[in-house]
Amino acid sequence: MGSDEIRSQGFSLKELFREVTYEIDYYQRDYTWGEDEIRTLLRDLCGSFRNWSTDPAYLRRPHTAPQYFLGPFVYYEPSKNRRYLVDGQQRFVTLHLLFLQLRLSAQERGDARAVDRLNRVITIDGEHFALGITDHEPVLRAVAEARKYETGVGDSLSRRNLWARSQQIESQLAEELDAENLHRFTEWLLDRVVLVGIRAASSDHGYRMFETMNDRGARLTAVDLLKSHLLSHVGANEDHLNTQWHEMLRELATDREDPTAASRFIKAFLLARCAREGREDDRWQIDSNLNVWVRQNAAYLGLVPERPDNFLHFVQDLLKSARLYRPFLAAGRALKTGGDRLETVLFNERNGLGCQAVAILAAIDPDDRPSDAKDKGRLVADYMDRWYALRVLQDLPVQSADVDALVHDTLVPILRKCRTVAEVASALGDRVMYDGGSIRDAVTLGLRGNNAHQIRYLLARATAYVEQACQRSHDVLAYLDRERFHIEHLWANHHHRVQKEIPSPVVFRSRRNQLGGLGLLMGRENSSINDLPLNEKAPYYARSNVLLGIIAPGYDQRNPLLREFIKTHKLDKVLRPFGPRETMTSVVQTRQDLYLSLFEHIWNPARLGLPVTLPSQPDGSDEQPDQTTPAVVRRRPAAGRRRTDVAKMVAARILTAGTRIVLTYRSTDHWATINEDGGIVLTATGGTPYGRADEAGAVARGTKTCQGMNEWHIEDEHGVRISLRTLRDRAVASGAL
């Protein structure tokens, strides 16, 4: 391979796909990226964009903003405007799914410039995709046309995975970015995100490069360099510790597709036990180059040449912690049922709480017995799972910034002080008192614009909980799979059927999407009955899980385990069947109460082993309520827990709690109220606040999306309407925000 045959060039995304098609050779694997890879990529992209978009200098001169490097790719070019990918297929396919979803959003909001720019990178001529992989075309075409792709028996793994990932991207985009930011995100993505292309001279040359990259040894990593630095200072123990180090790497890298497991573990260990509290630069440096951070902070860590015993103890603590962490690593890859009770470790990973590893390692002492380490880690994982569920139920953000703040600013400092399992339980039980809010606050929560993943999780946990109690076989991972189980609406989207009972279309839309109007149903069943009235669906529900089956009259007959469950949990008024004359309002409210009751049992601190000490009772007594009862804490959420522009304006007193806002759509005014936390409560529905203006606006309008900051207005004392966006921009210009 002569060096003169290889060329490299940097491409922005708009340049990368300009009038060129990309294809793949026979030796390329299927499209295999899963949820984790997509979640990580989108969070990195959206996080970098947010950092860019908050800097006024970059907003004024976007071309001066730092570029985001998305990595290298390898290709060869058999003819003009035609390239074959040697390496990089997974990223290229994912980028096209992202482009397609961004274009759908731009089309819906009438953003002609964004549509035009995205057209140029999606197709080469307005018709043929720039990503010319024939097997992918039916799925890409369905996504482009906003159609559902019906997977068939003969579909390849790539097609099935493409459709699942496209749905994930749609959901996560709505979760990460407000509608008004999508235009700027598109511009930033196309102009400032770059890849470096390495061009091979020919097909044969490209294949040799492919073999080289996949079959030959990799260069030294930060983990290798750290090992070399540490072991070179441990004296006579070097050979023994070197053997143990290699054993640690083998244990951490049980999955050959996860070569970064060791690096992630060591970073988590350093963050959990070594990083200084309140030092964000420590976190950043450990994450970006752990080896350099250890060397630069040698004096702080005590890792100096004149103290070889410190090097020895540091390496031994690392190795012992790795052995103790091994069960949690395994539990984060596959569902572990049984004595260890580590199911929530996997749930947290799937819900984007991956930095739970840092909190778990902060709780574990290297000299712990394995059983104690498991108990400590389980308590941490269960606490974080409860924290996540509580925030979802209050429509509060659960993005990476929120999880990082919980782990690094709250949990690590308190868990480092704990020595025993009891101390960990007590510390986390005390934190429950400060989490704020209550499960019962979710009186009208349901499907909203950006929370399908979270709602599915709540439904899956409730469904599995009841199935298990009734000793029925169940698979919670199947419930979490959007392909195998669909979120079923009890009421079809036909307002006219209940218009006499619920005249307002806004109330109908809200009520239909409430948790109480939802369930989980196998996909093949859902497709065949989704348009039927509830009383005609009920017999089909009886063949499904208990939470849906109970709707059918007579379902609980000859089912003693179900009757015992209802009696034990005091659910006789809510876990019950419904007759054909029962109103939509009655059914939804009853089942909303059912779900909230189940959530109180599932995430009861006492059930999780988290002792909660409540304040003295109003009568002055110290008697504590029975912690086996569902309701434990009903503290209101503290101001500032939302990070939206509306919440920021409330915190800055530009808006006040109780301010009424109005959105006009098709000549109809829709009113809402801003609460003390920056949430938006629709006047028509009341209940659980909407976390973002976009979501509240979409429900009011009956559309998929809404640029809420543009469309919601306040009225001044003269009756003049001013958009929230104008109000925000004025505050920024004046320095008040």
XYZ file of C-alpha atoms in Angstrom:
737
model
C 0.000 0.000 0.000
C 1.865 3.056 -1.169
C 1.284 6.278 0.715
C 0.801 8.081 -2.595
C -2.405 6.100 -3.151
C -4.164 7.545 -0.118
C -5.825 10.962 -0.015
C -7.751 12.629 2.803
C -10.152 15.562 2.865
C -12.482 17.180 5.365
C -16.178 17.465 4.427
C -19.031 19.326 6.057
C -22.292 17.398 5.752
C -23.600 19.745 3.075
C -20.429 19.055 1.051
C -20.358 15.350 1.791
C -23.646 14.592 0.048
C -23.567 17.241 -2.687
C -24.473 15.538 -5.999
C -22.917 12.223 -5.048
C -24.254 8.762 -4.228
C -22.759 6.376 -1.674
C -22.942 2.610 -2.066
C -21.478 -0.356 -0.185
C -19.539 -3.431 -1.280
C -20.504 -7.063 -0.723
C -18.261 -7.479 2.324
C -20.050 -4.772 4.317
C -22.242 -5.899 7.217
C -25.909 -4.961 7.734
C -27.005 -1.741 9.369
C -26.699 -2.776 13.014
C -26.665 0.367 15.122
C -28.984 -0.025 18.100
C -30.704 2.256 20.568
C -27.547 3.001 22.539
C -25.519 4.163 19.542
C -28.344 6.368 18.260
C -29.003 7.812 21.707
C -25.333 8.626 22.213
C -24.902 10.235 18.787
C -28.016 12.399 19.067
C -27.235 13.479 22.602
C -23.710 14.446 21.572
C -24.948 16.366 18.535
C -27.768 18.124 20.382
C -25.537 18.881 23.368
C -22.871 20.433 21.140
C -25.522 22.434 19.317
C -26.924 23.753 22.614
C -23.454 24.861 23.681
C -23.049 26.637 20.345
C -26.519 28.180 20.328
C -26.119 29.819 23.758
C -23.070 31.825 22.658
C -24.194 35.199 21.206
C -20.931 35.571 19.272
C -21.518 32.338 17.371
C -25.132 33.251 16.690
C -24.023 36.522 15.111
C -21.231 34.847 13.111
C -22.077 31.137 12.761
C -19.092 30.449 10.492
C -16.733 31.179 13.417
C -18.227 28.432 15.619
C -16.030 25.373 16.328
C -16.656 22.457 14.035
C -18.004 19.185 15.421
C -15.843 16.265 14.279
C -17.943 13.192 13.588
C -14.981 10.971 12.765
C -13.275 9.546 9.676
C -14.663 7.384 6.905
C -12.955 5.443 4.123
C -14.162 5.264 0.527
C -13.084 4.756 -3.062
C -14.457 6.555 -6.101
C -14.902 4.384 -9.234
C -16.440 7.266 -11.196
C -17.434 10.877 -10.806
C -20.230 11.449 -8.267
C -20.208 7.795 -7.189
C -18.463 6.565 -4.049
C -18.260 3.206 -2.304
C -18.021 3.208 1.490
C -15.261 1.035 2.921
C -15.834 2.199 6.502
C -18.515 4.513 7.864
C -21.768 2.902 6.728
C -23.403 2.994 10.187
C -22.895 6.754 10.595
C -23.927 7.548 7.007
C -27.180 5.608 7.272
C -27.962 7.187 10.639
C -27.315 10.662 9.259
C -29.787 10.029 6.445
C -32.451 8.912 8.895
C -31.779 12.129 10.828
C -32.023 14.225 7.644
C -35.360 12.605 6.776
C -36.852 13.290 10.196
C -35.616 16.885 10.146
C -37.177 17.369 6.719
C -40.536 16.040 7.910
C -40.449 18.536 10.792
C -39.462 21.361 8.437
C -42.296 20.475 6.059
C -44.813 20.501 8.884
C -43.789 23.934 10.124
C -43.478 25.372 6.595
C -39.737 26.008 6.775
C -38.968 26.189 3.041
C -35.260 26.995 3.468
C -34.624 23.982 5.708
C -36.598 21.715 3.342
C -34.555 22.910 0.377
C -31.215 22.425 2.143
C -32.180 18.960 3.379
C -33.406 17.943 -0.076
C -29.887 18.575 -1.369
C -28.313 16.081 1.030
C -31.082 13.475 0.963
C -31.319 13.014 -2.810
C -29.073 13.705 -5.779
C -31.829 14.702 -8.197
C -34.960 15.134 -6.104
C -35.819 11.458 -6.467
C -32.895 9.053 -5.960
C -31.414 8.838 -2.477
C -27.818 9.943 -2.013
C -27.412 6.755 0.016
C -27.787 4.233 -2.781
C -28.226 1.034 -0.782
C -30.978 -0.844 -2.610
C -32.045 -2.912 0.382
C -32.680 0.246 2.412
C -34.791 2.082 -0.142
C -38.304 0.845 0.836
C -37.777 1.946 4.439
C -36.202 5.278 3.523
C -39.067 5.918 1.105
C -41.647 5.199 3.818
C -39.889 7.523 6.275
C -39.587 10.243 3.625
C -43.322 10.047 2.895
C -44.328 9.884 6.580
C -45.793 6.423 6.060
C -45.570 3.477 8.416
C -43.285 0.761 7.111
C -44.868 -2.649 7.540
C -42.060 -5.113 8.242
C -42.458 -8.452 6.479
C -41.243 -11.988 7.069
C -38.552 -11.711 4.403
C -37.212 -8.356 5.544
C -33.509 -8.112 6.243
C -32.101 -7.166 9.626
C -31.136 -3.811 8.111
C -34.710 -2.977 7.100
C -36.173 -3.891 10.466
C -33.487 -1.969 12.282
C -33.775 1.051 9.973
C -37.452 1.446 10.752
C -36.948 1.074 14.508
C -34.099 3.588 14.531
C -36.063 6.104 12.445
C -38.837 6.027 15.044
C -36.291 6.424 17.824
C -34.730 9.434 16.089
C -38.131 11.088 15.672
C -38.923 10.624 19.355
C -35.509 11.682 20.631
C -35.382 14.807 18.450
C -38.659 15.949 19.991
C -37.251 15.220 23.446
C -33.940 17.031 22.909
C -34.930 20.160 20.952
C -37.774 22.665 20.963
C -39.473 23.224 17.604
C -38.101 26.744 17.218
C -34.538 25.383 17.495
C -34.921 22.820 14.716
C -34.137 25.323 11.947
C -30.911 26.476 13.589
C -29.999 22.884 14.455
C -30.402 21.938 10.777
C -28.182 24.831 9.703
C -25.548 23.938 12.303
C -25.676 20.255 11.390
C -25.121 20.860 7.683
C -22.527 23.620 8.033
C -20.478 22.834 11.153
C -20.501 19.024 11.495
C -17.599 17.500 9.583
C -16.129 14.125 8.689
C -12.714 13.377 7.267
C -12.796 11.194 4.179
C -9.858 8.876 3.450
C -9.913 7.906 -0.218
C -8.571 4.564 -1.381
C -7.229 4.258 -4.919
C -9.453 1.356 -6.017
C -11.864 -1.354 -4.988
C -9.029 -3.785 -4.188
C -7.184 -1.100 -2.285
C -10.340 -0.315 -0.319
C -10.815 -3.993 0.563
C -7.221 -4.234 1.821
C -7.797 -1.151 3.976
C -11.018 -2.725 5.304
C -9.123 -5.874 6.280
C -6.374 -3.855 7.893
C -8.771 -1.835 10.021
C -10.726 -4.897 11.137
C -8.000 -7.531 11.551
C -4.872 -5.828 12.827
C -3.883 -4.495 16.204
C -5.030 -1.068 17.359
C -2.775 1.702 18.569
C -2.257 2.268 22.285
C -5.309 3.606 24.063
C -5.581 5.872 27.095
C -6.183 2.734 29.188
C -2.927 1.190 27.919
C -1.013 4.380 28.698
C -2.542 4.615 32.170
C -1.616 1.008 32.917
C 1.957 1.603 31.812
C 2.225 4.700 34.001
C 0.745 3.079 37.122
C 2.444 -0.305 36.951
C 5.848 1.205 36.288
C 5.742 2.672 39.808
C 4.515 -0.299 41.884
C 7.903 -1.909 42.326
C 8.175 -5.653 42.845
C 4.414 -6.171 42.396
C 4.438 -5.180 38.721
C 4.231 -8.677 37.182
C 1.502 -9.837 39.528
C -0.601 -6.691 39.011
C -0.057 -6.837 35.264
C -1.644 -10.291 35.235
C -4.555 -9.019 37.316
C -4.934 -6.008 35.034
C -5.351 -8.271 32.013
C -7.876 -10.355 33.944
C -9.794 -7.151 34.686
C -9.854 -6.211 31.001
C -11.130 -9.654 30.042
C -13.899 -9.470 32.631
C -14.963 -5.984 31.555
C -14.883 -6.787 27.836
C -17.029 -9.909 27.805
C -18.817 -8.532 24.749
C -16.437 -8.388 21.758
C -18.592 -5.654 20.256
C -17.861 -3.405 23.238
C -14.136 -2.640 23.177
C -14.637 0.590 25.164
C -15.982 -1.141 28.305
C -12.669 -0.921 30.180
C -12.240 2.762 29.361
C -15.787 3.542 30.499
C -15.263 1.668 33.745
C -11.993 3.427 34.610
C -13.528 6.822 33.805
C -16.482 5.988 36.067
C -14.104 4.868 38.833
C -12.128 8.125 38.637
C -15.297 10.229 38.597
C -16.775 8.273 41.499
C -13.778 8.180 43.809
C -11.205 10.742 42.664
C -12.729 13.747 40.873
C -13.003 16.826 43.075
C -16.495 17.963 44.020
C -17.714 20.938 42.038
C -14.851 20.733 39.540
C -16.441 20.409 36.112
C -12.996 20.612 34.519
C -12.124 17.346 36.316
C -15.138 15.679 34.766
C -14.351 16.984 31.310
C -10.678 16.006 31.432
C -11.361 12.524 32.811
C -13.920 11.937 30.083
C -11.700 13.277 27.296
C -8.300 11.881 28.377
C -8.207 9.928 31.606
C -4.491 9.135 31.360
C -3.494 12.797 31.087
C -5.773 13.760 33.999
C -4.152 11.194 36.300
C -0.662 12.429 35.381
C -1.554 16.110 35.729
C -3.147 15.539 39.142
C -0.464 13.242 40.514
C 0.143 15.356 43.628
C -3.568 15.556 44.471
C -3.936 11.777 44.012
C -0.732 11.066 45.933
C 0.695 9.213 42.938
C 4.256 10.488 43.225
C 7.441 8.452 42.631
C 8.571 8.629 46.256
C 5.365 6.838 47.375
C 5.195 3.563 45.384
C 2.807 2.190 48.014
C 0.222 4.752 46.855
C 0.492 3.460 43.296
C 0.040 -0.063 44.607
C -3.052 0.801 46.642
C -4.542 2.804 43.753
C -4.157 -0.086 41.302
C -5.424 -2.616 43.840
C -8.513 -0.485 44.556
C -9.160 -0.205 40.828
C -8.849 -3.957 40.283
C -10.999 -4.861 43.300
C -13.670 -2.347 42.249
C -13.722 -3.853 38.753
C -14.461 -7.303 40.193
C -17.227 -5.906 42.369
C -18.690 -3.940 39.457
C -18.753 -6.935 37.107
C -22.333 -8.018 38.054
C -23.618 -4.517 37.281
C -21.887 -4.488 33.923
C -23.596 -7.774 33.069
C -26.934 -6.509 34.407
C -26.698 -3.470 32.130
C -26.463 -5.709 29.069
C -29.174 -8.286 29.754
C -32.157 -8.500 32.093
C -31.139 -10.222 35.314
C -33.992 -11.677 37.328
C -33.603 -13.620 40.515
C -31.840 -13.133 43.812
C -29.649 -10.176 42.844
C -32.678 -8.044 41.846
C -30.641 -5.890 39.471
C -33.350 -5.364 36.835
C -33.320 -1.601 37.253
C -29.675 -1.468 36.159
C -30.784 -2.432 32.652
C -33.819 -0.155 32.793
C -31.599 2.784 33.711
C -29.253 2.050 30.820
C -32.178 1.958 28.401
C -33.566 5.195 29.828
C -30.341 7.109 29.314
C -29.122 6.960 32.921
C -25.834 5.340 31.940
C -23.835 7.428 34.392
C -25.429 5.327 37.153
C -22.053 3.519 37.021
C -20.442 6.557 38.657
C -23.003 6.627 41.485
C -22.761 2.856 42.027
C -18.961 2.983 42.228
C -19.166 5.927 44.625
C -21.247 3.746 46.958
C -19.036 0.639 46.676
C -15.877 0.355 48.748
C -13.119 -1.718 47.097
C -12.948 -3.880 50.235
C -16.692 -4.600 50.316
C -17.930 -8.157 50.341
C -19.539 -9.005 46.960
C -22.970 -9.337 48.578
C -22.687 -5.897 50.193
C -21.497 -4.343 46.931
C -24.527 -5.789 45.125
C -26.884 -4.484 47.795
C -25.369 -0.996 47.630
C -25.473 -0.901 43.846
C -29.025 -2.164 43.756
C -30.132 0.598 46.139
C -28.472 3.216 43.937
C -29.999 1.805 40.739
C -33.467 1.572 42.330
C -33.220 5.133 43.642
C -32.258 6.464 40.202
C -35.057 4.471 38.572
C -37.537 6.023 41.020
C -36.086 9.490 40.390
C -36.539 8.983 36.651
C -40.135 7.769 36.987
C -41.063 10.647 39.302
C -39.683 13.245 36.897
C -41.480 11.663 33.953
C -44.738 11.688 35.896
C -44.294 15.412 36.581
C -43.267 16.128 32.969
C -39.868 17.363 34.115
C -36.784 16.986 31.885
C -34.711 13.806 32.051
C -31.971 14.783 29.657
C -28.283 14.065 30.124
C -27.696 17.392 31.908
C -30.318 16.493 34.518
C -28.859 13.026 35.086
C -25.318 14.404 35.300
C -26.426 16.956 37.889
C -28.128 14.236 39.949
C -25.105 11.926 39.891
C -22.153 14.297 40.125
C -23.623 17.130 42.203
C -25.912 15.162 44.510
C -25.297 11.428 44.733
C -21.512 11.135 44.518
C -20.826 13.550 47.430
C -23.229 11.765 49.789
C -22.372 8.214 48.698
C -18.626 8.733 49.139
C -19.292 9.217 52.857
C -21.206 5.944 53.224
C -19.474 2.807 54.455
C -22.211 0.245 55.045
C -25.284 -0.895 53.147
C -27.447 0.668 55.862
C -25.708 4.026 55.443
C -26.300 3.958 51.678
C -29.967 3.116 52.228
C -30.344 5.887 54.809
C -28.615 8.497 52.632
C -30.781 7.680 49.617
C -33.905 7.539 51.785
C -33.134 11.064 52.970
C -32.790 12.162 49.337
C -36.316 10.939 48.627
C -37.557 13.786 50.812
C -35.928 16.321 48.497
C -36.921 14.881 45.142
C -40.093 16.948 45.205
C -43.580 16.362 43.946
C -45.680 13.248 44.085
C -46.786 10.462 41.802
C -50.305 11.763 42.386
C -49.380 15.005 40.603
C -49.740 13.120 37.299
C -53.525 13.460 37.279
C -53.750 14.010 33.514
C -50.318 12.954 32.276
C -50.151 10.837 29.159
C -48.666 10.780 25.688
C -47.239 14.151 24.722
C -45.070 15.310 21.862
C -41.757 14.121 23.240
C -42.397 11.389 25.797
C -43.456 8.215 23.984
C -40.386 6.367 25.290
C -41.095 7.396 28.878
C -44.805 6.571 28.706
C -44.021 3.167 27.241
C -41.668 2.563 30.163
C -44.333 3.422 32.732
C -46.877 1.186 31.000
C -44.362 -1.665 30.718
C -43.461 -1.557 34.399
C -47.118 -1.484 35.466
C -48.054 -4.295 33.066
C -45.165 -6.502 34.204
C -45.880 -5.794 37.882
C -49.472 -7.017 37.631
C -48.588 -10.003 35.435
C -45.946 -11.113 37.922
C -48.308 -10.708 40.885
C -50.844 -12.901 39.097
C -48.127 -15.484 38.357
C -48.493 -15.097 34.604
C -45.578 -15.432 32.220
C -44.439 -12.063 30.942
C -41.518 -10.326 29.251
C -40.923 -6.733 30.273
C -38.343 -6.303 27.493
C -41.009 -7.268 24.964
C -43.293 -4.606 26.438
C -40.486 -2.083 25.925
C -40.075 -3.106 22.270
C -42.132 -0.747 20.132
C -42.305 -3.309 17.331
C -43.658 -6.170 19.429
C -46.046 -4.180 21.630
C -47.835 -1.016 20.583
C -49.164 1.697 22.837
C -52.876 1.059 22.503
C -55.435 3.879 22.728
C -58.640 2.610 24.318
C -60.522 5.194 22.273
C -60.054 5.486 18.522
C -59.318 8.952 17.181
C -62.976 9.730 16.408
C -64.178 12.710 18.406
C -67.706 12.490 16.983
C -68.342 9.247 18.920
C -68.133 11.070 22.276
C -68.922 14.630 21.218
C -72.050 14.831 23.368
C -70.071 13.880 26.450
C -66.922 15.873 25.564
C -67.737 18.796 23.230
C -64.209 20.252 23.259
C -61.776 18.658 20.783
C -58.892 19.836 22.983
C -60.277 17.961 25.980
C -60.928 14.891 23.815
C -57.358 14.856 22.509
C -55.928 15.310 25.968
C -58.144 12.675 27.586
C -57.604 10.134 24.820
C -53.826 10.405 25.345
C -53.892 10.198 29.155
C -52.278 7.201 30.790
C -55.751 6.089 31.792
C -56.689 5.833 28.129
C -53.669 3.725 27.186
C -52.306 0.208 27.498
C -49.815 -2.136 25.847
C -51.095 -4.523 23.188
C -49.258 -6.908 20.875
C -48.658 -5.245 17.534
C -50.630 -7.754 15.462
C -53.693 -7.292 17.707
C -53.417 -3.521 17.723
C -53.334 -3.305 13.928
C -56.576 -5.235 13.573
C -58.754 -3.559 16.227
C -57.450 -0.005 16.675
C -60.490 1.619 15.032
C -63.180 -0.237 17.009
C -65.229 1.243 19.883
C -64.035 0.235 23.358
C -66.837 -2.251 24.075
C -65.977 -4.118 20.852
C -62.259 -4.147 21.704
C -62.791 -5.573 25.180
C -63.082 -9.252 24.097
C -59.744 -8.950 22.292
C -58.211 -7.328 25.362
C -59.244 -10.378 27.388
C -56.647 -12.390 25.436
C -53.912 -9.929 26.362
C -52.368 -8.854 29.663
C -54.325 -8.340 32.894
C -54.276 -4.538 32.763
C -56.127 -4.583 29.451
C -58.028 -7.828 29.976
C -59.733 -6.571 33.154
C -61.716 -4.100 31.025
C -63.776 -7.012 29.666
C -66.769 -7.882 31.884
C -66.285 -11.167 33.732
C -62.515 -11.242 33.240
C -61.787 -11.588 36.956
C -64.094 -14.577 37.375
C -62.287 -17.843 38.170
C -59.094 -15.886 38.694
C -58.336 -16.130 42.413
C -54.807 -14.731 42.085
C -56.128 -11.584 40.432
C -58.853 -11.184 43.067
C -56.244 -11.615 45.806
C -54.011 -9.004 44.142
C -56.927 -6.554 43.960
C -57.763 -7.131 47.618
C -54.174 -6.894 48.879
C -53.489 -3.661 46.985
C -56.947 -2.200 47.672
C -57.662 -1.736 43.967
C -61.263 -2.940 43.860
C -62.555 0.477 42.716
C -60.026 0.946 39.913
C -58.854 -2.482 38.667
C -62.255 -3.476 37.374
C -64.275 -4.105 34.190
C -66.397 -1.484 32.433
C -69.848 -1.860 30.927
C -70.826 -0.515 27.487
C -72.568 2.521 29.010
C -69.565 3.742 30.986
C -68.426 7.177 29.775
C -65.017 7.942 28.370
C -64.376 10.389 31.210
C -65.223 7.799 33.857
C -63.069 5.072 32.311
C -60.026 7.290 31.760
C -60.157 8.839 35.225
C -60.625 5.431 36.870
C -57.729 3.890 34.996
C -55.531 6.951 35.535
C -56.053 6.399 39.250
C -55.270 2.703 38.744
C -51.927 3.432 37.089
C -50.944 5.987 39.713
C -51.796 3.510 42.469
C -49.635 0.861 40.807
C -46.757 3.332 40.395
C -46.977 4.170 44.094
C -46.510 0.479 44.875
C -43.757 -0.095 42.297
C -41.733 2.940 43.399
C -42.636 2.931 47.084
C -39.391 3.841 48.901
C -40.047 1.209 51.563
C -40.409 -1.502 48.908
C -37.086 -0.388 47.425
C -35.353 -0.523 50.805
C -35.063 3.267 51.153
C -36.128 4.293 54.681
C -37.876 7.661 54.629
C -38.090 9.723 57.804
C -40.997 12.106 57.438
C -41.315 15.399 59.322
C -43.324 15.518 62.523
C -47.066 15.414 62.064
C -49.177 18.586 62.283
C -50.455 17.561 65.743
C -46.870 17.627 67.023
C -46.512 13.870 67.349
C -43.546 11.979 65.973
C -45.649 9.085 64.693
C -44.732 8.200 61.118
C -47.238 7.034 58.506
C -46.970 3.380 57.553
C -44.422 3.277 54.731
C -46.149 0.315 53.182
C -48.915 2.683 52.117
C -48.433 4.239 48.688
C -48.269 7.966 49.393
C -45.023 8.983 51.053
C -43.888 12.397 49.900
C -45.994 15.207 48.482
C -43.535 18.062 48.461
C -44.079 20.477 45.585
C -41.295 20.739 42.997
C -38.825 23.524 43.573
C -38.741 26.442 41.155
C -36.150 26.294 38.422
C -36.262 22.537 37.822
C -37.261 23.139 34.227
C -34.739 24.637 31.837
C -37.163 25.996 29.245
C -37.247 29.645 28.232
C -40.593 30.013 29.998
C -39.119 28.638 33.234
C -36.134 30.973 32.920
C -38.472 33.959 32.481
C -40.433 32.934 35.572
C -37.198 32.606 37.564
C -36.113 36.056 36.332
C -39.577 37.481 37.197
C -40.210 38.519 33.621
C -43.268 36.287 33.905
C -45.072 35.497 37.124
C -46.844 32.378 38.277
C -50.478 32.614 37.257
C -49.821 34.551 34.035
C -52.444 33.696 31.427
C -51.315 33.056 27.866
C -53.304 32.555 24.680
C -52.796 30.755 21.372
C -55.074 31.418 18.403
C -55.551 28.659 15.855
C -58.162 28.664 13.117
C -59.904 31.653 14.703
C -60.225 29.927 18.088
C -58.484 31.198 21.224
C -56.949 28.588 23.502
C -55.974 29.784 26.970
C -53.465 28.436 29.458
C -51.754 29.440 32.705
C -48.058 29.455 33.577
C -47.349 27.911 36.971
C -44.573 28.632 39.485
C -42.234 26.094 37.883
C -42.634 27.346 34.324
C -45.086 24.594 33.394
C -48.118 25.352 31.214
C -51.607 24.267 32.291
C -54.261 24.293 29.581
C -57.445 25.975 30.770
C -59.569 23.463 28.859
C -58.083 20.415 30.580
C -56.390 21.500 33.809
C -54.258 18.846 35.461
C -50.595 18.019 34.957
C -48.653 20.966 33.465
C -46.994 20.665 30.093
C -43.250 21.049 30.408
C -42.791 22.884 27.131
C -44.728 25.485 25.192
C -44.453 23.337 22.054
C -46.331 20.422 23.635
C -49.104 22.544 25.096
C -49.537 24.284 21.747
C -49.642 21.041 19.784
C -52.448 19.686 21.992
C -54.406 22.934 21.715
C -54.019 23.010 17.936
C -54.431 19.284 17.366
C -51.221 19.163 15.327
C -48.117 17.041 15.674
C -45.815 19.976 16.403
C -46.048 23.642 17.320
C -43.539 26.473 17.658
C -44.872 27.348 21.067
C -42.710 30.386 21.786
C -43.997 32.003 18.598
C -47.638 31.046 19.003
C -48.350 31.552 22.704
C -48.921 35.193 23.663
C -49.458 37.269 26.753
C -51.850 40.216 26.776
C -50.566 43.515 28.154
C -52.709 45.975 30.068
C -53.972 47.436 26.778
C -55.013 44.065 25.390
C -52.073 43.937 22.974
C -50.795 40.412 22.421
C -47.037 39.815 22.647
C -45.530 36.444 21.777
C -43.438 34.645 24.354
C -40.583 34.701 21.883
C -40.737 38.497 21.579
C -40.911 38.794 25.348
C -37.866 36.554 25.723
C -35.867 38.378 23.037
C -36.588 41.750 24.659
C -35.425 40.394 28.022
C -32.216 39.078 26.482
C -31.559 42.401 24.736
C -32.090 44.353 27.968
C -29.883 42.016 29.987
C -32.769 40.867 32.187
C -32.372 37.283 30.933
